[in-house]
């Protein structure tokens, strides 16, 4: 038998996860939760994969904007295209965290009109072959090994495991089965909607501009959990202020629940940042959520470093 | 070993289902489809449960409108409330099929502002205790026994089975596990969206007026299949014109696929109607979709009649 969570240090954090799972899966425990109600939700950017120096999907969108400028130079009149063409990351950085909708629009509209299978192919290729600027490995390898082990562990204990990403649902789905063993239908996120069209004799879905309402961030996370799952989670993990409503929704479940907040405090092995997580960290303290320190709690950060 | 589909007559229709499933699940077959891609989608009203003399959810909404009129008689000034209070089914019947959005608005807005758990409790009670006007059994028993067997059969063959209802996702979810063995997260449908609120110390979701775009009917079905599942189905069953785009999306899957259309032609045991299904029946003929005749193909219609 494999011991679960090998990449987690033997620390109170790991023990707290074991204790919670033991209690809710033990039929004789007062905290027992039936199988169907064992829903676990995970934010993606900064919780399952690396989100620095910028969201992976932003790099992907910038690559697309560059490609569009190459085909049509008049697009340089638009600020987002200009910034992409000149690698002006400051332009995009200035849009978040305070102007997430504008950033999302840039990211999501960059593939408007494209048939969905073509978008998926581009996304999959990008995640598989473009390299992280610091770690030098394909983006799809920039996943946190301890979290992948946590997904496996919960699934083995009968949990239904979902991703609830502020980033693109379609984007993450292209690799979710491969890197997280999470099937596509269990990935929730922000997304464009589609219109029905025909390619020859085949009905295809074409990506529309604009986002499905609500985007899957902040209060949109519990709403989309209800729309896509229909159950209040008993386990939630996040790392940013945008995860607070999802964590609160889980925290105030009448059933026993566990809320986990990932704290990025390890500049050596990953990044050290709390920008955009100040409120979440404070609330974690007030509410007794489990704060996971990259530095103290994880033996390895990425699978590639573990070799 | 139980022989599958016992409520289906030994007819070419049943054999065609067996043949399709055998081909896509046999690894040595050229039509083999890997597990992850075996997605099956089922319309609900008229495909899994009875939709006559009117949609079950319309009866539910009318009951709610009556309840609201009892609390506030001034609501009688509004036509939908007046019609509900006076059992004027003609008013509602006149809204469909041509004015589905108006009908949907009446149905969905009738619980606006309500916390979702309260709505679910009401829906579950209604489906469990209100009786079908003709069959005299609770609505949740008005499910087609042959179709329940088909859901089980496909699931046993490794299919992921989803409901894609034009009716309310939340409404159907309250009983889906009990009557169809379909977990809540596998029920897709039209639905209101929510806003986050607090009841004391508990975060709750409150039902908002207005529908999530697109409603899950017509071209909205493939769009919501993509948003909720992320895979093109290889099996689809429907019974009405509103199911055509979903059936076409399945029919034009590059993988082998089977499209099934339920034909209500049995006035003795259920209802005899083709209103709202004319185009679908014609298309089924043109495209070679499998048309299921209640009269010829089903030994039993409802489980209760089988006793």
Coordinates of C-alpha atoms in Angstrom, one line a residue:
Chain A
X1 CA 0.0 0.0 0.0
X2 CA 1.3 3.4 -0.9
X3 CA 1.3 6.0 1.9
X4 CA -0.7 9.0 0.7
X5 CA 0.8 12.5 0.2
X6 CA 4.5 11.5 0.0
X7 CA 5.5 15.0 -1.1
X8 CA 4.0 16.6 2.0
X9 CA 6.3 16.9 5.0
X10 CA 5.2 15.2 8.3
X11 CA 3.8 18.3 9.8
X12 CA 0.5 19.3 11.4
X13 CA -0.9 20.4 8.1
X14 CA -0.7 17.0 6.5
X15 CA -2.1 15.5 9.7
X16 CA -5.0 17.8 9.7
X17 CA -5.9 16.6 6.2
X18 CA -5.6 13.0 7.2
X19 CA -7.8 13.6 10.3
X20 CA -10.5 15.3 8.3
X21 CA -10.6 12.6 5.6
X22 CA -10.6 9.9 8.3
X23 CA -13.5 11.4 10.1
X24 CA -15.8 12.0 7.1
X25 CA -15.2 8.6 5.6
X26 CA -15.6 6.6 8.8
X27 CA -19.2 5.4 9.0
X28 CA -19.0 5.2 12.8
X29 CA -17.8 8.8 13.1
X30 CA -20.3 11.6 14.0
X31 CA -18.6 13.5 11.1
X32 CA -19.3 10.8 8.5
X33 CA -20.4 12.2 5.1
X34 CA -22.1 9.9 2.6
X35 CA -20.3 9.3 -0.7
X36 CA -22.6 11.4 -2.9
X37 CA -21.9 14.5 -0.7
X38 CA -18.1 14.2 -0.7
X39 CA -17.5 17.1 -3.1
X40 CA -14.1 18.7 -3.2
X41 CA -13.3 21.8 -5.2
X42 CA -9.9 23.2 -6.2
X43 CA -9.0 26.6 -7.6
X44 CA -6.4 26.1 -10.4
X45 CA -4.0 29.1 -10.9
X46 CA -1.8 29.3 -7.8
X47 CA -3.5 26.3 -6.2
X48 CA -2.8 23.5 -8.7
X49 CA -0.4 25.1 -11.1
X50 CA 2.0 28.0 -11.1
X51 CA 0.5 31.4 -11.8
X52 CA 3.7 33.5 -11.7
X53 CA 5.3 35.5 -13.2
X54 CA 1.8 35.7 -14.9
X55 CA -1.2 33.5 -15.5
X56 CA -0.3 30.8 -18.0
X57 CA -3.4 31.6 -20.0
X58 CA -2.2 35.2 -20.3
X59 CA 1.0 34.0 -22.0
X60 CA -1.2 31.9 -24.3
X61 CA -3.4 34.9 -25.2
X62 CA -0.4 37.1 -25.9
X63 CA 1.0 34.4 -28.2
X64 CA -2.3 34.5 -30.0
X65 CA -2.4 38.3 -30.2
X66 CA 1.1 38.3 -31.7
X67 CA 0.0 35.7 -34.3
X68 CA -3.0 37.9 -35.2
X69 CA -0.8 41.0 -35.6
X70 CA 1.5 39.1 -37.9
X71 CA -1.6 38.4 -40.1
X72 CA -3.0 41.9 -39.8
X73 CA -0.6 44.8 -38.8
X74 CA -3.5 47.3 -38.5
X75 CA -4.4 45.5 -35.2
X76 CA -1.4 47.3 -33.7
X77 CA -3.7 50.3 -33.3
X78 CA -5.3 48.5 -30.4
X79 CA -3.5 48.7 -27.1
X80 CA -3.7 45.0 -26.1
X81 CA -2.3 44.0 -29.5
X82 CA 0.4 46.6 -29.3
X83 CA 1.4 45.4 -25.8
X84 CA 1.5 41.8 -26.9
X85 CA 3.6 42.6 -30.0
X86 CA 6.2 44.5 -27.9
X87 CA 6.2 42.1 -25.0
X88 CA 5.0 44.9 -22.7
X89 CA 3.9 42.7 -19.8
X90 CA 3.5 45.8 -17.7
X91 CA 0.4 46.7 -19.8
X92 CA -1.3 43.4 -18.8
X93 CA 0.0 43.4 -15.2
X94 CA -1.6 46.8 -14.7
X95 CA -5.0 45.3 -15.5
X96 CA -5.1 43.0 -12.5
X97 CA -6.0 42.4 -9.8
X98 CA -8.2 45.5 -10.0
X99 CA -9.4 45.2 -13.5
X100 CA -9.9 41.5 -13.9
X101 CA -12.9 41.8 -16.3
X102 CA -10.8 43.8 -18.8
X103 CA -8.0 41.3 -18.5
X104 CA -10.4 38.4 -19.0
X105 CA -11.8 40.1 -22.1
X106 CA -8.4 40.3 -23.7
X107 CA -7.7 36.7 -22.8
X108 CA -11.0 35.2 -23.9
X109 CA -11.8 37.3 -26.9
X110 CA -8.4 36.4 -28.5
X111 CA -9.9 33.2 -30.0
X112 CA -13.4 34.5 -30.8
X113 CA -15.0 33.0 -33.9
X114 CA -12.7 29.9 -33.8
X115 CA -14.2 26.4 -33.9
X116 CA -13.8 24.9 -30.4
X117 CA -11.8 21.8 -31.6
X118 CA -9.3 24.1 -33.2
X119 CA -9.0 26.2 -30.0
X120 CA -8.5 23.1 -28.0
X121 CA -5.7 21.9 -30.3
X122 CA -3.9 25.2 -30.0
X123 CA -4.3 25.3 -26.2
X124 CA -3.1 21.7 -25.8
X125 CA -0.1 22.4 -28.1
X126 CA 0.8 25.5 -26.2
X127 CA 0.6 23.9 -22.7
X128 CA 2.6 20.9 -24.0
X129 CA 5.4 22.7 -25.8
X130 CA 5.8 26.4 -24.6
X131 CA 8.2 26.7 -21.7
X132 CA 7.8 28.4 -18.4
X133 CA 10.2 31.5 -18.5
X134 CA 11.8 30.6 -15.2
X135 CA 11.6 26.8 -14.8
X136 CA 12.3 26.0 -18.5
X137 CA 9.7 23.1 -18.7
X138 CA 6.4 23.0 -20.6
X139 CA 3.7 24.8 -18.7
X140 CA 1.7 21.6 -18.2
X141 CA 4.6 20.4 -16.0
X142 CA 4.3 23.4 -13.7
X143 CA 1.8 21.6 -11.5
X144 CA 2.3 21.2 -7.8
X145 CA 3.1 17.6 -7.1
X146 CA 1.8 17.7 -3.5
X147 CA -1.6 18.9 -4.8
X148 CA -1.7 16.2 -7.5
X149 CA -1.2 13.7 -4.7
X150 CA -4.0 15.4 -2.7
X151 CA -6.4 15.1 -5.7
X152 CA -5.5 11.4 -5.9
X153 CA -5.9 10.8 -2.2
X154 CA -9.3 12.5 -2.0
X155 CA -10.5 10.6 -5.1
X156 CA -9.3 7.3 -3.5
X157 CA -11.4 8.2 -0.5
X158 CA -14.5 8.5 -2.6
X159 CA -14.5 12.3 -3.1
X160 CA -15.7 13.8 -6.3
X161 CA -13.0 16.2 -7.3
X162 CA -13.6 19.3 -9.3
X163 CA -11.6 22.2 -10.5
X164 CA -13.1 25.7 -10.1
X165 CA -10.8 28.0 -12.0
X166 CA -11.1 31.7 -12.6
X167 CA -9.2 30.9 -15.8
X168 CA -10.6 29.3 -18.9
X169 CA -12.6 26.1 -18.4
X170 CA -11.9 24.9 -22.0
X171 CA -8.2 25.8 -21.6
X172 CA -7.7 23.8 -18.5
X173 CA -9.8 20.9 -19.8
X174 CA -7.4 20.2 -22.6
X175 CA -4.8 18.9 -20.1
X176 CA -6.8 18.1 -16.9
X177 CA -7.2 14.4 -17.5
X178 CA -3.5 14.1 -18.3
X179 CA -2.0 16.2 -15.5
X180 CA -4.6 15.9 -12.8
X181 CA -6.6 12.8 -13.7
X182 CA -9.7 15.0 -13.5
X183 CA -12.1 14.3 -16.4
X184 CA -13.1 17.3 -18.5
X185 CA -16.7 17.4 -17.2
X186 CA -15.3 18.0 -13.7
X187 CA -13.5 21.2 -14.7
X188 CA -15.5 24.4 -14.0
X189 CA -14.1 27.8 -14.9
X190 CA -14.7 31.1 -16.6
X191 CA -15.5 30.6 -20.3
X192 CA -16.8 32.1 -23.5
X193 CA -20.1 30.7 -24.8
X194 CA -20.6 29.3 -28.2
X195 CA -22.8 29.5 -31.2
X196 CA -23.8 26.6 -33.4
X197 CA -22.4 26.5 -36.9
X198 CA -21.7 24.1 -39.7
X199 CA -18.4 23.0 -41.2
X200 CA -19.5 21.2 -44.3
X201 CA -21.8 18.5 -43.0
X202 CA -20.6 18.7 -39.4
X203 CA -22.2 20.7 -36.6
X204 CA -19.5 22.7 -34.8
X205 CA -19.4 25.1 -31.9
X206 CA -17.9 28.5 -32.6
X207 CA -16.4 30.5 -29.8
X208 CA -18.3 33.7 -29.2
X209 CA -16.8 36.9 -27.8
X210 CA -17.7 37.7 -24.2
X211 CA -17.8 35.6 -21.0
X212 CA -20.5 33.4 -19.6
X213 CA -22.1 35.2 -16.7
X214 CA -20.9 35.0 -13.9
X215 CA -17.1 34.6 -14.5
X216 CA -15.8 31.9 -12.2
X217 CA -14.1 34.2 -9.7
X218 CA -15.2 35.7 -6.3
X219 CA -18.9 35.3 -5.8
X220 CA -19.1 33.6 -9.2
X221 CA -17.4 30.5 -7.8
X222 CA -20.3 29.3 -5.4
X223 CA -22.8 30.2 -8.2
X224 CA -21.0 28.1 -10.7
X225 CA -20.5 25.3 -8.2
X226 CA -24.3 25.2 -7.9
X227 CA -24.8 25.3 -11.6
X228 CA -22.3 22.7 -12.5
X229 CA -22.3 20.4 -9.4
X230 CA -25.5 21.2 -7.5
X231 CA -23.9 20.4 -4.1
X232 CA -22.2 22.4 -1.4
X233 CA -18.6 21.2 -1.2
X234 CA -17.1 19.7 2.0
X235 CA -13.5 20.4 0.9
X236 CA -12.2 23.5 -0.9
X237 CA -8.7 24.7 -1.7
X238 CA -7.7 28.1 -3.0
X239 CA -4.9 30.7 -2.7
X240 CA -6.3 34.1 -3.5
X241 CA -9.0 36.6 -2.5
X242 CA -11.1 35.5 -5.4
X243 CA -11.4 32.1 -3.7
X244 CA -13.0 33.6 -0.5
X245 CA -16.7 33.1 -1.4
X246 CA -16.0 29.5 -2.4
X247 CA -14.1 28.9 0.8
X248 CA -16.9 30.5 2.8
X249 CA -19.6 28.5 1.0
X250 CA -17.6 25.3 2.0
X251 CA -16.8 26.6 5.5
X252 CA -20.5 27.2 6.3
X253 CA -21.6 23.8 5.0
X254 CA -23.9 22.2 7.6
X255 CA -21.8 19.1 7.0
X256 CA -18.2 18.9 8.4
X257 CA -15.8 20.7 6.0
X258 CA -12.2 21.6 5.5
X259 CA -10.9 24.8 3.8
X260 CA -7.3 25.0 2.6
X261 CA -5.4 28.1 1.6
X262 CA -2.1 27.8 -0.2
X263 CA 0.5 30.3 0.9
X264 CA 3.2 31.2 -1.6
X265 CA 6.2 31.8 0.7
X266 CA 9.0 30.1 -1.1
X267 CA 11.0 32.3 -3.5
X268 CA 13.7 29.6 -3.8
X269 CA 11.6 26.8 -5.2
X270 CA 8.7 28.8 -6.6
X271 CA 7.6 32.4 -5.8
X272 CA 7.1 34.4 -2.7
X273 CA 4.0 36.6 -3.0
X274 CA 0.9 37.4 -1.0
X275 CA -0.4 40.1 -3.3
X276 CA -4.0 39.4 -4.0
X277 CA -4.3 37.0 -1.0
X278 CA -4.2 39.4 1.9
X279 CA -7.9 39.2 2.8
X280 CA -7.9 35.4 2.3
X281 CA -5.0 34.9 4.6
X282 CA -6.6 37.1 7.3
X283 CA -9.9 35.2 7.0
X284 CA -8.0 31.9 7.2
X285 CA -6.7 33.0 10.5
X286 CA -10.1 34.2 11.8
X287 CA -11.9 31.1 10.6
X288 CA -9.3 28.4 11.4
X289 CA -8.8 27.4 7.7
X290 CA -5.7 25.3 7.0
X291 CA -2.9 27.4 5.7
X292 CA -0.4 25.4 3.6
X293 CA 3.1 26.9 3.5
X294 CA 5.1 25.9 0.4
X295 CA 8.3 26.4 2.3
X296 CA 7.3 24.3 5.4
X297 CA 4.7 21.8 4.2
X298 CA 6.0 20.6 0.8
X299 CA 9.0 18.4 0.3
X300 CA 8.8 19.0 -3.4
X301 CA 7.0 21.7 -5.3
X302 CA 7.0 20.3 -8.9
X303 CA 7.3 16.7 -9.9
X304 CA 10.3 17.6 -12.2
X305 CA 12.3 18.8 -9.2
X306 CA 11.6 15.5 -7.4
X307 CA 13.6 13.5 -9.9
Chain B
X1 CA -26.6 -12.2 -15.1
X2 CA -29.6 -10.0 -15.9
X3 CA -30.5 -9.6 -19.5
X4 CA -30.5 -5.8 -20.2
X5 CA -33.6 -3.9 -21.3
X6 CA -36.3 -6.3 -20.1
X7 CA -39.1 -3.8 -20.7
X8 CA -38.1 -3.5 -24.4
X9 CA -39.8 -5.9 -26.9
X10 CA -37.6 -8.1 -28.9
X11 CA -37.7 -5.9 -32.0
X12 CA -35.1 -4.4 -34.4
X13 CA -35.0 -1.2 -32.2
X14 CA -33.7 -3.0 -29.2
X15 CA -31.3 -5.0 -31.4
X16 CA -29.9 -1.8 -32.9
X17 CA -29.1 -0.5 -29.4
X18 CA -27.4 -3.7 -28.5
X19 CA -25.4 -3.7 -31.8
X20 CA -24.2 -0.1 -31.3
X21 CA -23.2 -0.6 -27.7
X22 CA -21.4 -3.9 -28.6
X23 CA -19.4 -2.2 -31.4
X24 CA -18.3 0.8 -29.4
X25 CA -17.3 -1.2 -26.3
X26 CA -15.4 -4.0 -28.2
X27 CA -11.7 -3.1 -28.3
X28 CA -11.2 -5.2 -31.4
X29 CA -14.0 -3.4 -33.3
X30 CA -13.2 -0.6 -35.8
X31 CA -16.0 1.3 -34.0
X32 CA -14.4 1.1 -30.6
X33 CA -14.7 4.3 -28.5
X34 CA -12.5 4.7 -25.4
X35 CA -14.2 5.0 -22.0
X36 CA -13.6 8.7 -21.5
X37 CA -15.4 9.5 -24.8
X38 CA -18.5 7.4 -24.2
X39 CA -20.8 10.3 -23.4
X40 CA -24.6 9.7 -23.6
X41 CA -27.1 12.6 -23.3
X42 CA -30.9 12.3 -22.6
X43 CA -33.6 14.9 -22.9
X44 CA -35.9 14.6 -19.9
X45 CA -39.5 15.8 -20.6
X46 CA -41.1 13.3 -23.0
X47 CA -37.9 11.2 -23.2
X48 CA -37.4 10.1 -19.6
X49 CA -40.6 11.2 -17.9
X50 CA -44.1 12.1 -19.0
X51 CA -44.7 15.6 -20.3
X52 CA -48.4 15.4 -20.9
X53 CA -51.0 16.8 -20.4
X54 CA -48.4 19.5 -19.6
X55 CA -44.8 19.8 -18.3
X56 CA -44.6 18.6 -14.8
X57 CA -42.7 21.8 -13.9
X58 CA -45.5 23.9 -15.2
X59 CA -47.9 22.2 -12.7
X60 CA -45.3 22.9 -10.0
X61 CA -45.0 26.6 -11.1
X62 CA -48.8 26.9 -11.1
X63 CA -49.0 25.5 -7.6
X64 CA -46.5 28.1 -6.5
X65 CA -48.4 31.0 -8.3
X66 CA -51.5 29.9 -6.5
X67 CA -49.7 29.9 -3.2
X68 CA -48.4 33.5 -3.9
X69 CA -51.9 34.7 -4.8
X70 CA -53.2 33.4 -1.5
X71 CA -50.6 35.5 0.3
X72 CA -51.2 38.6 -1.9
X73 CA -54.4 38.9 -3.8
X74 CA -53.2 42.0 -5.8
X75 CA -51.1 39.5 -7.8
X76 CA -54.4 38.6 -9.6
X77 CA -53.8 41.6 -11.7
X78 CA -51.1 39.8 -13.5
X79 CA -52.3 37.4 -16.2
X80 CA -50.1 34.4 -15.3
X81 CA -51.3 34.6 -11.6
X82 CA -54.9 35.0 -12.7
X83 CA -54.6 32.0 -15.0
X84 CA -53.0 29.9 -12.2
X85 CA -55.6 30.9 -9.7
X86 CA -58.5 29.9 -12.0
X87 CA -56.9 26.7 -13.4
X88 CA -56.9 28.2 -16.9
X89 CA -54.5 25.8 -18.5
X90 CA -55.4 27.2 -21.9
X91 CA -53.5 30.4 -21.0
X92 CA -50.3 28.4 -20.4
X93 CA -50.8 26.0 -23.3
X94 CA -51.1 29.0 -25.6
X95 CA -47.6 30.0 -24.7
X96 CA -45.9 26.9 -26.1
X97 CA -44.4 25.7 -28.3
X98 CA -44.2 29.1 -30.0
X99 CA -43.5 31.2 -27.0
X100 CA -41.3 29.0 -24.9
X101 CA -39.2 32.0 -23.5
X102 CA -42.4 33.5 -22.0
X103 CA -43.5 30.2 -20.6
X104 CA -40.0 29.6 -19.2
X105 CA -40.1 33.0 -17.5
X106 CA -43.3 32.2 -15.8
X107 CA -42.0 28.9 -14.6
X108 CA -38.6 30.0 -13.5
X109 CA -39.4 33.4 -12.0
X110 CA -42.0 31.9 -9.7
X111 CA -39.4 31.1 -7.1
X112 CA -37.1 34.2 -7.5
X113 CA -35.5 35.3 -4.3
X114 CA -35.8 32.0 -2.6
X115 CA -32.8 30.3 -1.0
X116 CA -31.9 27.3 -3.1
X117 CA -32.2 24.7 -0.4
X118 CA -35.8 25.9 0.2
X119 CA -36.6 25.6 -3.5
X120 CA -35.2 22.1 -3.6
X121 CA -37.2 21.0 -0.7
X122 CA -40.4 22.4 -2.3
X123 CA -39.6 20.7 -5.6
X124 CA -38.8 17.4 -4.0
X125 CA -42.0 17.4 -2.0
X126 CA -44.0 18.3 -5.0
X127 CA -42.5 15.6 -7.2
X128 CA -42.9 13.1 -4.4
X129 CA -46.5 13.8 -3.4
X130 CA -48.5 15.6 -6.1
X131 CA -50.3 13.2 -8.3
X132 CA -50.3 13.0 -12.1
X133 CA -53.9 14.0 -13.2
X134 CA -54.4 10.9 -15.3
X135 CA -52.2 8.2 -13.8
X136 CA -52.9 9.1 -10.2
X137 CA -49.4 8.4 -9.0
X138 CA -46.7 10.9 -7.8
X139 CA -45.0 12.7 -10.7
X140 CA -41.7 11.2 -9.8
X141 CA -43.1 7.8 -10.7
X142 CA -44.1 8.9 -14.2
X143 CA -40.8 7.9 -15.6
X144 CA -40.4 5.5 -18.5
X145 CA -39.3 2.2 -17.2
X146 CA -37.6 1.2 -20.5
X147 CA -35.6 4.4 -20.5
X148 CA -34.4 3.8 -16.9
X149 CA -33.2 0.4 -18.0
X150 CA -31.4 2.0 -20.9
X151 CA -29.7 4.5 -18.6
X152 CA -28.5 1.5 -16.4
X153 CA -27.4 -0.5 -19.4
X154 CA -25.3 2.3 -20.9
X155 CA -23.8 3.1 -17.5
X156 CA -22.9 -0.6 -17.0
X157 CA -21.1 -0.4 -20.4
X158 CA -18.9 2.4 -19.2
X159 CA -21.0 5.3 -20.6
X160 CA -21.1 8.6 -18.7
X161 CA -24.8 9.4 -18.7
X162 CA -26.1 13.0 -18.6
X163 CA -29.6 14.6 -18.6
X164 CA -30.0 17.6 -20.9
X165 CA -33.3 19.0 -20.0
X166 CA -35.1 22.1 -21.4
X167 CA -36.8 22.1 -18.0
X168 CA -35.2 23.1 -14.8
X169 CA -31.8 21.7 -13.9
X170 CA -32.4 22.3 -10.2
X171 CA -35.9 20.9 -10.4
X172 CA -34.8 17.6 -12.0
X173 CA -31.7 17.2 -9.8
X174 CA -33.8 16.9 -6.6
X175 CA -35.0 13.4 -7.8
X176 CA -32.4 12.4 -10.5
X177 CA -30.3 10.2 -8.2
X178 CA -33.4 8.5 -6.8
X179 CA -35.4 7.9 -10.0
X180 CA -32.6 7.7 -12.6
X181 CA -29.5 6.9 -10.6
X182 CA -28.0 10.0 -12.2
X183 CA -26.0 12.1 -9.8
X184 CA -26.9 15.8 -9.6
X185 CA -23.7 17.0 -11.3
X186 CA -24.7 15.0 -14.4
X187 CA -28.0 16.9 -14.8
X188 CA -27.9 19.8 -17.3
X189 CA -30.9 21.9 -17.9
X190 CA -32.3 25.4 -18.2
X191 CA -31.9 27.3 -14.9
X192 CA -32.0 30.5 -13.1
X193 CA -28.7 31.8 -11.8
X194 CA -28.0 32.8 -8.2
X195 CA -26.7 35.6 -6.0
X196 CA -24.6 35.1 -2.9
X197 CA -26.4 36.0 0.3
X198 CA -26.1 35.3 4.0
X199 CA -28.7 33.6 6.3
X200 CA -27.2 34.4 9.7
X201 CA -23.7 33.0 9.6
X202 CA -24.3 30.8 6.5
X203 CA -23.5 31.7 2.9
X204 CA -26.6 30.8 0.8
X205 CA -27.4 31.0 -2.8
X206 CA -30.6 33.0 -3.6
X207 CA -32.5 32.3 -6.9
X208 CA -32.4 35.3 -9.2
X209 CA -35.1 36.1 -11.8
X210 CA -34.2 35.4 -15.4
X211 CA -32.5 32.4 -17.1
X212 CA -28.9 31.5 -17.6
X213 CA -28.1 32.1 -21.3
X214 CA -28.6 30.0 -23.3
X215 CA -31.7 28.1 -22.1
X216 CA -31.1 24.4 -22.6
X217 CA -33.3 24.0 -25.6
X218 CA -32.7 23.9 -29.4
X219 CA -29.2 25.2 -30.2
X220 CA -28.7 25.8 -26.5
X221 CA -28.4 22.0 -25.9
X222 CA -25.0 21.5 -27.7
X223 CA -23.7 24.7 -26.2
X224 CA -24.6 23.6 -22.7
X225 CA -23.2 20.1 -23.4
X226 CA -19.9 21.8 -24.2
X227 CA -20.0 24.0 -21.2
X228 CA -21.0 21.2 -18.7
X229 CA -19.4 18.2 -20.3
X230 CA -16.8 19.3 -22.8
X231 CA -17.2 16.4 -25.1
X232 CA -19.3 15.6 -28.1
X233 CA -21.7 12.8 -27.2
X234 CA -21.8 9.5 -29.0
X235 CA -25.3 8.7 -27.9
X236 CA -28.3 11.0 -27.7
X237 CA -32.0 10.5 -27.0
X238 CA -34.8 13.1 -27.4
X239 CA -38.4 13.4 -28.5
X240 CA -39.0 16.9 -29.8
X241 CA -37.9 19.5 -32.3
X242 CA -36.0 21.2 -29.4
X243 CA -33.7 18.2 -29.4
X244 CA -32.7 18.4 -33.0
X245 CA -29.4 20.4 -32.6
X246 CA -28.3 18.0 -29.8
X247 CA -29.1 15.0 -32.0
X248 CA -27.3 16.6 -35.0
X249 CA -24.3 17.4 -32.8
X250 CA -24.2 13.7 -31.8
X251 CA -25.0 12.5 -35.3
X252 CA -22.0 14.4 -36.8
X253 CA -19.5 13.2 -34.2
X254 CA -16.4 11.9 -36.0
X255 CA -16.7 8.9 -33.7
X256 CA -19.5 6.3 -34.2
X257 CA -22.8 7.6 -32.7
X258 CA -26.4 6.6 -32.2
X259 CA -29.3 9.0 -32.2
X260 CA -32.7 7.9 -30.7
X261 CA -36.0 9.6 -31.1
X262 CA -38.9 8.6 -28.8
X263 CA -42.2 8.6 -30.7
X264 CA -45.3 9.0 -28.6
X265 CA -47.9 6.9 -30.4
X266 CA -49.6 5.1 -27.6
X267 CA -52.9 6.8 -26.4
X268 CA -53.8 3.7 -24.4
X269 CA -50.9 3.4 -22.1
X270 CA -49.6 7.0 -22.3
X271 CA -50.3 9.7 -24.9
X272 CA -50.5 9.9 -28.7
X273 CA -48.9 13.2 -29.9
X274 CA -46.5 14.3 -32.5
X275 CA -47.1 18.1 -32.0
X276 CA -43.7 19.7 -31.6
X277 CA -41.9 16.7 -33.0
X278 CA -42.7 16.9 -36.7
X279 CA -39.4 18.2 -37.9
X280 CA -37.5 15.8 -35.6
X281 CA -39.4 12.8 -37.0
X282 CA -38.8 13.8 -40.5
X283 CA -35.1 14.3 -39.8
X284 CA -34.9 10.9 -38.1
X285 CA -36.1 9.4 -41.3
X286 CA -33.6 11.3 -43.5
X287 CA -30.7 10.6 -41.2
X288 CA -31.4 7.1 -40.2
X289 CA -31.9 7.9 -36.5
X290 CA -33.5 5.2 -34.4
X291 CA -37.2 5.9 -33.8
X292 CA -38.6 4.2 -30.7
X293 CA -42.4 3.6 -30.9
X294 CA -44.0 3.4 -27.4
X295 CA -46.6 1.1 -28.8
X296 CA -44.4 -1.3 -30.7
X297 CA -41.1 -1.2 -28.8
X298 CA -42.0 -1.0 -25.1
X299 CA -43.5 -3.9 -23.1
X300 CA -44.2 -1.6 -20.3
X301 CA -44.3 2.2 -20.2
X302 CA -44.2 2.9 -16.4
X303 CA -42.7 0.8 -13.7
X304 CA -46.0 1.0 -11.8
X305 CA -48.0 -0.6 -14.7
X306 CA -45.5 -3.5 -14.7
X307 CA -46.6 -4.8 -11.4

